[in-house]
PDB file of C-alpha atoms and ligand atoms in Angstrom:
ATOM      1  CA  MET A 976       0.396  -7.667 -13.590  1.00  0.00           C
ATOM      2  CA  ASP A 977      -2.563  -9.953 -12.383  1.00  0.00           C
ATOM      3  CA  ASP A 978      -1.771 -10.145  -7.956  1.00  0.00           C
ATOM      4  CA  ALA A 979      -0.647  -6.943  -7.727  1.00  0.00           C
ATOM      5  CA  MET A 980      -2.146  -4.724  -5.448  1.00  0.00           C
ATOM      6  CA  LEU A 981      -0.256  -1.904  -6.265  1.00  0.00           C
ATOM      7  CA  GLU A 982      -0.303  -1.261  -9.831  1.00  0.00           C
ATOM      8  CA  ILE A 983       1.250   2.276 -11.168  1.00  0.00           C
ATOM      9  CA  ARG A 984       1.469   2.890 -15.228  1.00  0.00           C
ATOM     10  CA  GLY A 985       2.758   5.592 -17.267  1.00  0.00           C
ATOM     11  CA  ALA A 986       2.270   7.881 -14.286  1.00  0.00           C
ATOM     12  CA  SER A 987       3.499  11.565 -14.253  1.00  0.00           C
ATOM     13  CA  VAL A 988       3.314  14.664 -11.337  1.00  0.00           C
ATOM     14  CA  SER A 989       3.941  17.940 -12.638  1.00  0.00           C
ATOM     15  CA  TYR A 990       4.004  20.801  -9.902  1.00  0.00           C
ATOM     16  CA  GLY A 991       3.349  23.771 -12.327  1.00  0.00           C
ATOM     17  CA  ALA A 992       6.482  23.684 -14.537  1.00  0.00           C
ATOM     18  CA  VAL A 993       8.283  20.909 -12.615  1.00  0.00           C
ATOM     19  CA  ARG A 994       8.071  17.388 -13.685  1.00  0.00           C
ATOM     20  CA  ALA A 995       8.408  15.301 -10.737  1.00  0.00           C
ATOM     21  CA  VAL A 996       8.043  12.081 -11.938  1.00  0.00           C
ATOM     22  CA  SER A 997       7.499  11.373 -15.356  1.00  0.00           C
ATOM     23  CA  ASP A 998       5.846   8.469 -17.418  1.00  0.00           C
ATOM     24  CA  LEU A 999       6.315   5.320 -13.757  1.00  0.00           C
ATOM     25  CA  ASP A1000       6.115   2.193 -14.299  1.00  0.00           C
ATOM     26  CA  LEU A1001       6.122   0.132 -10.809  1.00  0.00           C
ATOM     27  CA  THR A1002       4.380  -2.807  -8.713  1.00  0.00           C
ATOM     28  CA  VAL A1003       4.137  -4.340  -5.568  1.00  0.00           C
ATOM     29  CA  GLY A1004       2.617  -8.110  -5.206  1.00  0.00           C
ATOM     30  CA  ALA A1005       1.481  -9.401  -2.209  1.00  0.00           C
ATOM     31  CA  GLY A1006       3.911  -9.765   0.353  1.00  0.00           C
ATOM     32  CA  GLU A1007       7.370  -7.784  -2.312  1.00  0.00           C
ATOM     33  CA  VAL A1008       9.047  -5.040  -0.540  1.00  0.00           C
ATOM     34  CA  VAL A1009       9.997  -2.698  -3.188  1.00  0.00           C
ATOM     35  CA  ALA A1010      12.417   0.530  -2.886  1.00  0.00           C
ATOM     36  CA  VAL A1011      12.450   3.447  -4.827  1.00  0.00           C
ATOM     37  CA  LEU A1012      16.391   5.174  -4.823  1.00  0.00           C
ATOM     38  CA  GLY A1013      16.872   8.477  -5.345  1.00  0.00           C
ATOM     39  CA  ALA A1014      18.853  11.124  -4.311  1.00  0.00           C
ATOM     40  CA  ASN A1015      17.471  14.453  -3.675  1.00  0.00           C
ATOM     41  CA  GLY A1016      15.091  15.435  -5.731  1.00  0.00           C
ATOM     42  CA  ALA A1017      14.932  12.643  -7.436  1.00  0.00           C
ATOM     43  CA  GLY A1018      10.577  12.330  -6.983  1.00  0.00           C
ATOM     44  CA  LYS A1019      11.064   9.610  -4.573  1.00  0.00           C
ATOM     45  CA  THR A1020       8.558  11.384  -1.865  1.00  0.00           C
ATOM     46  CA  THR A1021       6.031  12.740  -4.870  1.00  0.00           C
ATOM     47  CA  THR A1022       5.478   9.672  -6.067  1.00  0.00           C
ATOM     48  CA  LEU A1023       4.354   8.126  -2.923  1.00  0.00           C
ATOM     49  CA  ARG A1024       2.346  11.191  -2.518  1.00  0.00           C
ATOM     50  CA  ALA A1025       0.631  10.305  -6.232  1.00  0.00           C
ATOM     51  CA  ILE A1026      -0.008   6.641  -4.663  1.00  0.00           C
ATOM     52  CA  THR A1027      -2.029   8.089  -1.310  1.00  0.00           C
ATOM     53  CA  ALA A1028      -4.184  11.061  -3.496  1.00  0.00           C
ATOM     54  CA  LEU A1029      -2.486  13.612  -2.400  1.00  0.00           C
ATOM     55  CA  VAL A1030      -1.308  15.150  -5.615  1.00  0.00           C
ATOM     56  CA  PRO A1031      -2.734  14.906  -8.469  1.00  0.00           C
ATOM     57  CA  TYR A1032      -1.654  13.102 -11.482  1.00  0.00           C
ATOM     58  CA  ALA A1033      -1.630  12.094 -15.509  1.00  0.00           C
ATOM     59  CA  GLY A1034      -2.036   7.831 -16.284  1.00  0.00           C
ATOM     60  CA  SER A1035      -2.688   5.125 -13.387  1.00  0.00           C
ATOM     61  CA  ILE A1036      -1.945   4.132 -10.014  1.00  0.00           C
ATOM     62  CA  ARG A1037      -4.309   1.263  -9.012  1.00  0.00           C
ATOM     63  CA  PHE A1038      -4.070  -0.127  -5.344  1.00  0.00           C
ATOM     64  CA  ASP A1039      -6.317  -3.519  -5.579  1.00  0.00           C
ATOM     65  CA  GLY A1040      -7.980  -2.703  -8.773  1.00  0.00           C
ATOM     66  CA  ASP A1041      -9.048   0.846  -7.807  1.00  0.00           C
ATOM     67  CA  GLU A1042      -7.970   4.056  -9.449  1.00  0.00           C
ATOM     68  CA  VAL A1043      -6.078   5.939  -6.362  1.00  0.00           C
ATOM     69  CA  SER A1044      -7.296   9.707  -7.284  1.00  0.00           C
ATOM     70  CA  ALA A1045     -10.983   8.188  -7.202  1.00  0.00           C
ATOM     71  CA  VAL A1046     -10.521   6.657  -3.672  1.00  0.00           C
ATOM     72  CA  GLY A1047      -9.135   9.603  -1.847  1.00  0.00           C
ATOM     73  CA  THR A1048      -6.511   9.566   0.398  1.00  0.00           C
ATOM     74  CA  GLU A1049      -8.051   8.763   3.935  1.00  0.00           C
ATOM     75  CA  GLU A1050     -10.711   6.022   2.259  1.00  0.00           C
ATOM     76  CA  LEU A1051      -6.854   4.619   0.989  1.00  0.00           C
ATOM     77  CA  ALA A1052      -5.504   4.723   4.835  1.00  0.00           C
ATOM     78  CA  ARG A1053      -9.099   2.551   5.819  1.00  0.00           C
ATOM     79  CA  ARG A1054      -8.728  -0.003   2.973  1.00  0.00           C
ATOM     80  CA  GLY A1055      -5.215  -0.530   4.583  1.00  0.00           C
ATOM     81  CA  LEU A1056      -2.620   1.092   2.303  1.00  0.00           C
ATOM     82  CA  ILE A1057      -0.708   3.038   5.410  1.00  0.00           C
ATOM     83  CA  HIS A1058       2.250   6.164   5.058  1.00  0.00           C
ATOM     84  CA  VAL A1059       5.241   6.838   7.005  1.00  0.00           C
ATOM     85  CA  PRO A1060       5.644  10.242   5.050  1.00  0.00           C
ATOM     86  CA  GLU A1061       9.506  11.390   5.612  1.00  0.00           C
ATOM     87  CA  GLY A1062       9.545  13.568   8.837  1.00  0.00           C
ATOM     88  CA  ARG A1063       7.857  11.481  10.561  1.00  0.00           C
ATOM     89  CA  HIS A1064       4.587  13.635  11.456  1.00  0.00           C
ATOM     90  CA  ILE A1065       4.232  12.114  15.016  1.00  0.00           C
ATOM     91  CA  PHE A1066       1.803  14.476  18.241  1.00  0.00           C
ATOM     92  CA  GLY A1067       5.032  15.985  20.281  1.00  0.00           C
ATOM     93  CA  SER A1068       2.188  16.923  22.641  1.00  0.00           C
ATOM     94  CA  LEU A1069       1.402  13.234  23.665  1.00  0.00           C
ATOM     95  CA  SER A1070       2.980  10.255  25.246  1.00  0.00           C
ATOM     96  CA  VAL A1071       4.769   7.278  22.508  1.00  0.00           C
ATOM     97  CA  HIS A1072       1.657   4.951  24.332  1.00  0.00           C
ATOM     98  CA  GLU A1073      -0.966   7.031  23.379  1.00  0.00           C
ATOM     99  CA  ASN A1074      -0.054   7.842  19.205  1.00  0.00           C
ATOM    100  CA  LEU A1075       0.813   4.118  19.279  1.00  0.00           C
ATOM    101  CA  LEU A1076      -2.703   4.257  20.080  1.00  0.00           C
ATOM    102  CA  MET A1077      -3.333   6.393  16.876  1.00  0.00           C
ATOM    103  CA  GLY A1078      -3.112   4.523  14.741  1.00  0.00           C
ATOM    104  CA  LEU A1079      -5.521   2.511  15.771  1.00  0.00           C
ATOM    105  CA  PRO A1080      -9.286   3.937  13.598  1.00  0.00           C
ATOM    106  CA  ALA A1081      -6.656   3.400  10.626  1.00  0.00           C
ATOM    107  CA  ARG A1082      -7.613  -0.698  11.352  1.00  0.00           C
ATOM    108  CA  ALA A1083     -11.408  -0.331   9.986  1.00  0.00           C
ATOM    109  CA  GLY A1084     -12.295  -3.815  11.271  1.00  0.00           C
ATOM    110  CA  ARG A1085      -8.805  -5.570  10.166  1.00  0.00           C
ATOM    111  CA  THR A1086      -8.029  -7.888  12.601  1.00  0.00           C
ATOM    112  CA  GLY A1087      -4.235  -9.453  12.797  1.00  0.00           C
ATOM    113  CA  GLY A1088      -1.178  -7.326  12.457  1.00  0.00           C
ATOM    114  CA  TYR A1089       0.687  -5.653  14.928  1.00  0.00           C
ATOM    115  CA  THR A1090      -0.859  -5.357  18.632  1.00  0.00           C
ATOM    116  CA  VAL A1091       0.827  -2.067  20.722  1.00  0.00           C
ATOM    117  CA  ASP A1092       2.579  -5.195  22.582  1.00  0.00           C
ATOM    118  CA  ASP A1093       3.673  -6.609  19.409  1.00  0.00           C
ATOM    119  CA  VAL A1094       5.508  -3.080  18.249  1.00  0.00           C
ATOM    120  CA  TYR A1095       6.964  -2.757  21.617  1.00  0.00           C
ATOM    121  CA  ASP A1096       8.041  -6.563  21.065  1.00  0.00           C
ATOM    122  CA  LEU A1097       9.488  -4.793  17.774  1.00  0.00           C
ATOM    123  CA  PHE A1098      10.460  -1.702  19.044  1.00  0.00           C
ATOM    124  CA  PRO A1099      11.749  -2.991  22.403  1.00  0.00           C
ATOM    125  CA  PRO A1100      13.717   0.677  23.285  1.00  0.00           C
ATOM    126  CA  LEU A1101      10.335   2.030  23.459  1.00  0.00           C
ATOM    127  CA  VAL A1102       9.011   0.094  26.751  1.00  0.00           C
ATOM    128  CA  ALA A1103      10.808   2.024  28.633  1.00  0.00           C
ATOM    129  CA  LEU A1104       9.503   5.361  26.935  1.00  0.00           C
ATOM    130  CA  ARG A1105       6.294   4.815  27.034  1.00  0.00           C
ATOM    131  CA  ASN A1106       5.409   8.013  28.775  1.00  0.00           C
ATOM    132  CA  ARG A1107       7.281   9.643  26.797  1.00  0.00           C
ATOM    133  CA  SER A1108       6.106  12.989  25.554  1.00  0.00           C
ATOM    134  CA  GLY A1109       6.264  12.836  21.239  1.00  0.00           C
ATOM    135  CA  TRP A1110       8.131  16.260  21.491  1.00  0.00           C
ATOM    136  CA  ALA A1111      11.109  14.970  23.722  1.00  0.00           C
ATOM    137  CA  LEU A1112      11.959  12.052  21.930  1.00  0.00           C
ATOM    138  CA  SER A1113      15.239  11.789  19.727  1.00  0.00           C
ATOM    139  CA  GLY A1114      14.937  11.418  15.413  1.00  0.00           C
ATOM    140  CA  GLY A1115      15.619   7.100  15.426  1.00  0.00           C
ATOM    141  CA  GLU A1116      12.830   6.688  18.309  1.00  0.00           C
ATOM    142  CA  GLN A1117      10.601   8.782  16.311  1.00  0.00           C
ATOM    143  CA  GLN A1118      11.068   6.502  13.900  1.00  0.00           C
ATOM    144  CA  MET A1119      10.461   3.732  16.055  1.00  0.00           C
ATOM    145  CA  VAL A1120       7.388   5.453  17.179  1.00  0.00           C
ATOM    146  CA  ALA A1121       5.749   6.566  13.157  1.00  0.00           C
ATOM    147  CA  VAL A1122       6.293   2.922  12.040  1.00  0.00           C
ATOM    148  CA  GLY A1123       4.875   1.181  15.431  1.00  0.00           C
ATOM    149  CA  ARG A1124       1.487   3.796  14.531  1.00  0.00           C
ATOM    150  CA  ALA A1125       1.183   2.633  11.069  1.00  0.00           C
ATOM    151  CA  LEU A1126       2.018  -1.391  11.733  1.00  0.00           C
ATOM    152  CA  VAL A1127      -1.016  -0.764  14.739  1.00  0.00           C
ATOM    153  CA  ALA A1128      -2.566  -0.085  11.838  1.00  0.00           C
ATOM    154  CA  ALA A1129      -2.881  -3.510   9.681  1.00  0.00           C
ATOM    155  CA  PRO A1130      -1.337  -2.348   6.554  1.00  0.00           C
ATOM    156  CA  ARG A1131      -2.182  -4.162   3.359  1.00  0.00           C
ATOM    157  CA  LEU A1132       0.473  -2.671   1.677  1.00  0.00           C
ATOM    158  CA  LEU A1133       3.153  -0.120   4.305  1.00  0.00           C
ATOM    159  CA  LEU A1134       5.142   2.947   2.016  1.00  0.00           C
ATOM    160  CA  LEU A1135       7.607   4.462   3.744  1.00  0.00           C
ATOM    161  CA  ASP A1136       9.671   7.859   3.331  1.00  0.00           C
ATOM    162  CA  GLU A1137      13.465   8.009   4.201  1.00  0.00           C
ATOM    163  CA  PRO A1138      12.892   5.831   7.658  1.00  0.00           C
ATOM    164  CA  SER A1139      17.072   6.225   7.607  1.00  0.00           C
ATOM    165  CA  LEU A1140      16.953  10.321   6.832  1.00  0.00           C
ATOM    166  CA  GLY A1141      19.260  12.251   9.122  1.00  0.00           C
ATOM    167  CA  LEU A1142      19.743   8.458  11.390  1.00  0.00           C
ATOM    168  CA  ALA A1143      23.360   7.440  12.889  1.00  0.00           C
ATOM    169  CA  PRO A1144      24.182   4.418  11.102  1.00  0.00           C
ATOM    170  CA  ILE A1145      23.979   1.880  14.322  1.00  0.00           C
ATOM    171  CA  VAL A1146      20.289   3.720  14.268  1.00  0.00           C
ATOM    172  CA  VAL A1147      18.919   3.051  10.463  1.00  0.00           C
ATOM    173  CA  ALA A1148      20.825  -0.648  11.691  1.00  0.00           C
ATOM    174  CA  ALA A1149      18.032  -1.734  14.642  1.00  0.00           C
ATOM    175  CA  VAL A1150      15.018   0.288  11.809  1.00  0.00           C
ATOM    176  CA  TYR A1151      16.395  -2.088   9.277  1.00  0.00           C
ATOM    177  CA  ARG A1152      16.064  -4.710  11.393  1.00  0.00           C
ATOM    178  CA  ALA A1153      12.964  -4.885  12.552  1.00  0.00           C
ATOM    179  CA  LEU A1154      11.738  -3.673   8.972  1.00  0.00           C
ATOM    180  CA  ARG A1155      13.149  -7.493   7.934  1.00  0.00           C
ATOM    181  CA  GLU A1156      10.826  -8.478  10.675  1.00  0.00           C
ATOM    182  CA  VAL A1157       8.220  -6.535   9.129  1.00  0.00           C
ATOM    183  CA  ALA A1158       8.512  -8.139   6.224  1.00  0.00           C
ATOM    184  CA  LYS A1159       7.547 -11.040   7.264  1.00  0.00           C
ATOM    185  CA  THR A1160       3.715 -10.536   6.816  1.00  0.00           C
ATOM    186  CA  THR A1161       4.084  -7.096   5.772  1.00  0.00           C
ATOM    187  CA  PRO A1162       4.091  -6.165   0.968  1.00  0.00           C
ATOM    188  CA  MET A1163       6.297  -2.556   1.276  1.00  0.00           C
ATOM    189  CA  LEU A1164       6.981   0.248  -0.012  1.00  0.00           C
ATOM    190  CA  VAL A1165      10.459   1.852   0.575  1.00  0.00           C
ATOM    191  CA  VAL A1166      11.432   4.871  -0.226  1.00  0.00           C
ATOM    192  CA  GLU A1167      15.692   5.100   0.189  1.00  0.00           C
ATOM    193  CA  GLN A1168      18.802   7.359  -0.438  1.00  0.00           C
ATOM    194  CA  ASN A1169      19.955   4.536   2.138  1.00  0.00           C
ATOM    195  CA  THR A1170      20.768   2.072  -0.187  1.00  0.00           C
ATOM    196  CA  GLY A1171      22.881  -0.165   1.613  1.00  0.00           C
ATOM    197  CA  ALA A1172      20.309  -0.819   4.390  1.00  0.00           C
ATOM    198  CA  VAL A1173      17.044  -1.134   1.725  1.00  0.00           C
ATOM    199  CA  LEU A1174      18.870  -3.407  -0.269  1.00  0.00           C
ATOM    200  CA  ASP A1175      18.993  -5.268   3.022  1.00  0.00           C
ATOM    201  CA  LEU A1176      15.341  -5.545   2.503  1.00  0.00           C
ATOM    202  CA  CYS A1177      13.692  -5.475  -0.678  1.00  0.00           C
ATOM    203  CA  ASP A1178      13.848  -8.053  -2.599  1.00  0.00           C
ATOM    204  CA  ARG A1179      13.399  -6.161  -6.289  1.00  0.00           C
ATOM    205  CA  GLY A1180      13.905  -1.819  -6.304  1.00  0.00           C
ATOM    206  CA  VAL A1181      13.780   1.666  -9.091  1.00  0.00           C
ATOM    207  CA  VAL A1182      15.843   4.063  -9.620  1.00  0.00           C
ATOM    208  CA  LEU A1183      14.455   7.147 -10.152  1.00  0.00           C
ATOM    209  CA  ALA A1184      16.581  10.393 -11.345  1.00  0.00           C
ATOM    210  CA  ASP A1185      14.793  12.816 -12.376  1.00  0.00           C
ATOM    211  CA  GLY A1186      10.725  11.811 -11.856  1.00  0.00           C
ATOM    212  CA  ARG A1187      12.375   8.976 -14.180  1.00  0.00           C
ATOM    213  CA  GLN A1188      12.786   5.361 -13.818  1.00  0.00           C
ATOM    214  CA  VAL A1189      16.835   5.082 -14.680  1.00  0.00           C
ATOM    215  CA  VAL A1190      17.717   1.731 -13.750  1.00  0.00           C
ATOM    216  CA  GLU A1191      16.061  -1.111 -12.380  1.00  0.00           C
ATOM    217  CA  GLY A1192      16.394  -4.942 -11.235  1.00  0.00           C
ATOM    218  CA  THR A1193      16.588  -7.048  -8.093  1.00  0.00           C
ATOM    219  CA  ALA A1194      17.704  -6.831  -4.869  1.00  0.00           C
ATOM    220  CA  ALA A1195      20.604  -8.852  -6.044  1.00  0.00           C
ATOM    221  CA  GLU A1196      21.199  -7.147  -9.441  1.00  0.00           C
ATOM    222  CA  LEU A1197      21.157  -3.781  -7.603  1.00  0.00           C
ATOM    223  CA  GLY A1198      23.850  -5.129  -5.381  1.00  0.00           C
ATOM    224  CA  GLY A1199      25.713  -5.724  -8.097  1.00  0.00           C
ATOM    225  CA  ARG A1200      25.674  -2.620  -9.936  1.00  0.00           C
ATOM    226  CA  ARG A1201      26.550  -0.185  -6.656  1.00  0.00           C
ATOM    227  CA  ASP A1202      29.083   2.062  -8.319  1.00  0.00           C
ATOM    228  CA  LEU A1203      25.526   2.556 -11.111  1.00  0.00           C
ATOM    229  CA  LEU A1204      23.069   4.208  -8.078  1.00  0.00           C
ATOM    230  CA  ASP A1205      26.070   5.934  -5.882  1.00  0.00           C
ATOM    231  CA  SER A1206      26.258   8.047  -9.403  1.00  0.00           C
ATOM    232  CA  TYR A1207      22.824   8.422  -9.302  1.00  0.00           C
ATOM    233  CA  LEU A1208      22.368   8.960  -6.065  1.00  0.00           C
ATOM    234  CA  GLY A1209      25.292  11.483  -6.392  1.00  0.00           C
ATOM    235  CA  GLN A1210      26.904  10.269  -2.733  1.00  0.00           C
ATOM    236  CA  ARG A1211      28.089   6.944  -1.308  1.00  0.00           C
ATOM    237  CA  VAL A1212      26.003   5.984   0.821  1.00  0.00           C
ATOM    238  CA  LEU A1213      26.561   4.378   3.848  1.00  0.00           C
ATOM    239  CA  ASP A1214      27.013   0.330   4.843  1.00  0.00           C
ATOM    240  CA  GLU A1215      25.007  -0.852   7.107  1.00  0.00           C
ATOM    241  CA  ALA A1216      28.843  -2.817   8.087  1.00  0.00           C
ATOM    242  CA  GLU A1217      29.674   0.261   9.033  1.00  0.00           C
ATOM    243  CA  ALA A1218      27.161   0.679  12.219  1.00  0.00           C
TER     244      ALA A1218
HETATM  245  P1  ATP B 604      13.664  14.292  -1.143  1.00  0.00           P
HETATM  246  O1  ATP B 604      14.467  13.284  -1.130  1.00  0.00           O
HETATM  247  O2  ATP B 604      14.368  15.536  -1.185  1.00  0.00           O
HETATM  248  O3  ATP B 604      12.973  14.677  -0.058  1.00  0.00           O
HETATM  249  P2  ATP B 604      12.430  13.404  -3.491  1.00  0.00           P
HETATM  250  O4  ATP B 604      12.910  12.466  -4.223  1.00  0.00           O
HETATM  251  O5  ATP B 604      11.723  13.373  -2.459  1.00  0.00           O
HETATM  252  O6  ATP B 604      13.270  14.278  -2.545  1.00  0.00           O
HETATM  253  P3  ATP B 604      10.768  15.205  -4.396  1.00  0.00           P
HETATM  254  O7  ATP B 604      10.336  15.823  -3.090  1.00  0.00           O
HETATM  255  O8  ATP B 604       9.455  14.022  -5.112  1.00  0.00           O
HETATM  256  O9  ATP B 604      12.192  14.364  -4.651  1.00  0.00           O
HETATM  257  O10 ATP B 604      10.620  16.165  -5.885  1.00  0.00           O
HETATM  258  C1  ATP B 604      10.766  15.985  -7.290  1.00  0.00           C
HETATM  259  C2  ATP B 604      10.671  17.756  -7.673  1.00  0.00           C
HETATM  260  O11 ATP B 604       9.802  18.210  -7.446  1.00  0.00           O
HETATM  261  C3  ATP B 604      11.679  18.531  -7.365  1.00  0.00           C
HETATM  262  O12 ATP B 604      12.241  19.477  -7.853  1.00  0.00           O
HETATM  263  C4  ATP B 604      10.928  19.357  -6.272  1.00  0.00           C
HETATM  264  O13 ATP B 604      11.990  20.730  -5.968  1.00  0.00           O
HETATM  265  C5  ATP B 604      10.027  19.725  -6.690  1.00  0.00           C
HETATM  266  N1  ATP B 604       8.585  19.495  -5.832  1.00  0.00           N
HETATM  267  C6  ATP B 604       8.368  18.972  -4.513  1.00  0.00           C
HETATM  268  N2  ATP B 604       7.025  19.618  -4.418  1.00  0.00           N
HETATM  269  C7  ATP B 604       7.279  20.424  -5.106  1.00  0.00           C
HETATM  270  C8  ATP B 604       6.208  21.305  -4.826  1.00  0.00           C
HETATM  271  N3  ATP B 604       5.113  21.628  -3.502  1.00  0.00           N
HETATM  272  N4  ATP B 604       5.690  22.328  -5.379  1.00  0.00           N
HETATM  273  C9  ATP B 604       6.880  23.066  -6.540  1.00  0.00           C
HETATM  274  N5  ATP B 604       7.740  21.981  -6.573  1.00  0.00           N
HETATM  275  C10 ATP B 604       7.978  20.568  -5.809  1.00  0.00           C
END
C-alpha cells in the first residue's frame, strides 16, 4: 500500500514452541482507525509488542517505510509510534498531572496534538483528580491518564491495548466517547475484545484466532457478522447500549 503508515506483511511471532502470531497482513493508513479483535490468547498483545519492536518477529513490519526491528522501541516512540499497553502502567507515586507531563519527552520536537489542558478537556473527570496519586485512581481513571499521557506525546500512530479491559460499561462508554474524538485527528490501531465498543470507533478491523487472521472487513461488514465475531471471541460481548 502506497501511503500506509504501518504495513505488516507476513509477520509471525513465536515464544519458543508457541506460535503466538502467524503470517499476519495488516495496514493502517494515515487517518485510519483499525481494530484487532480476538479472545484471550489470540495474539493481540503480541501483535502490538512486535509492532513496537519489543519481541522479535519473522516477516516484515514497517512504520513510515522503516523496518521496526531495525529502528528499535525507543526510537519508534520518538518518531511518534505511541503505545498504551494493557494494564495502563501509569506511575503510582506521581500525581495525575505529573503522569500526563511524562508524555512530553516522547514528543521529540513534534508540534500540534494534545496539550495537557486539552487532555483535561477530553477527560473532564481528571480535572478534580489533578493532584491525586496514580495508585489512588480507579481503573477507568487510570485508563484516562494512560491515554492522556500518550496524547501529550503527540502520537502519529496510537496503539491501544484493550482500553476497555476491566472497566464497567459506563466507563467504557466514556473512554470510547473520548477515543472517537481523538480519532478525528489521530490514526489508531486498537486491540480489543469488546466488539461493540470498538466497532463504533474503527473504520475496519481483523479478527485473530490462535494467532491467525480469520475475518476482516469494514466496521459495517464486521457489525453485520456479530454472531460469527462473538463465536471467535468466545463470549457474548457487552453492547454500548447497556452502558
Ligand atoms: P490477552 O487478551 O489474554 O492478553 P492476547 O490476544 O493479547 O490475549 P497474547 O498475549 O498475544 O494474546 O498471547 C498469544 C499467545 O502467546 C498465547 O498462547 C500466550 O499464552 C502466548 N504467550 C504470550 N506471551 C508469552 C510469553 N512471554 N512466553 C510464552 N508464551 C507467551
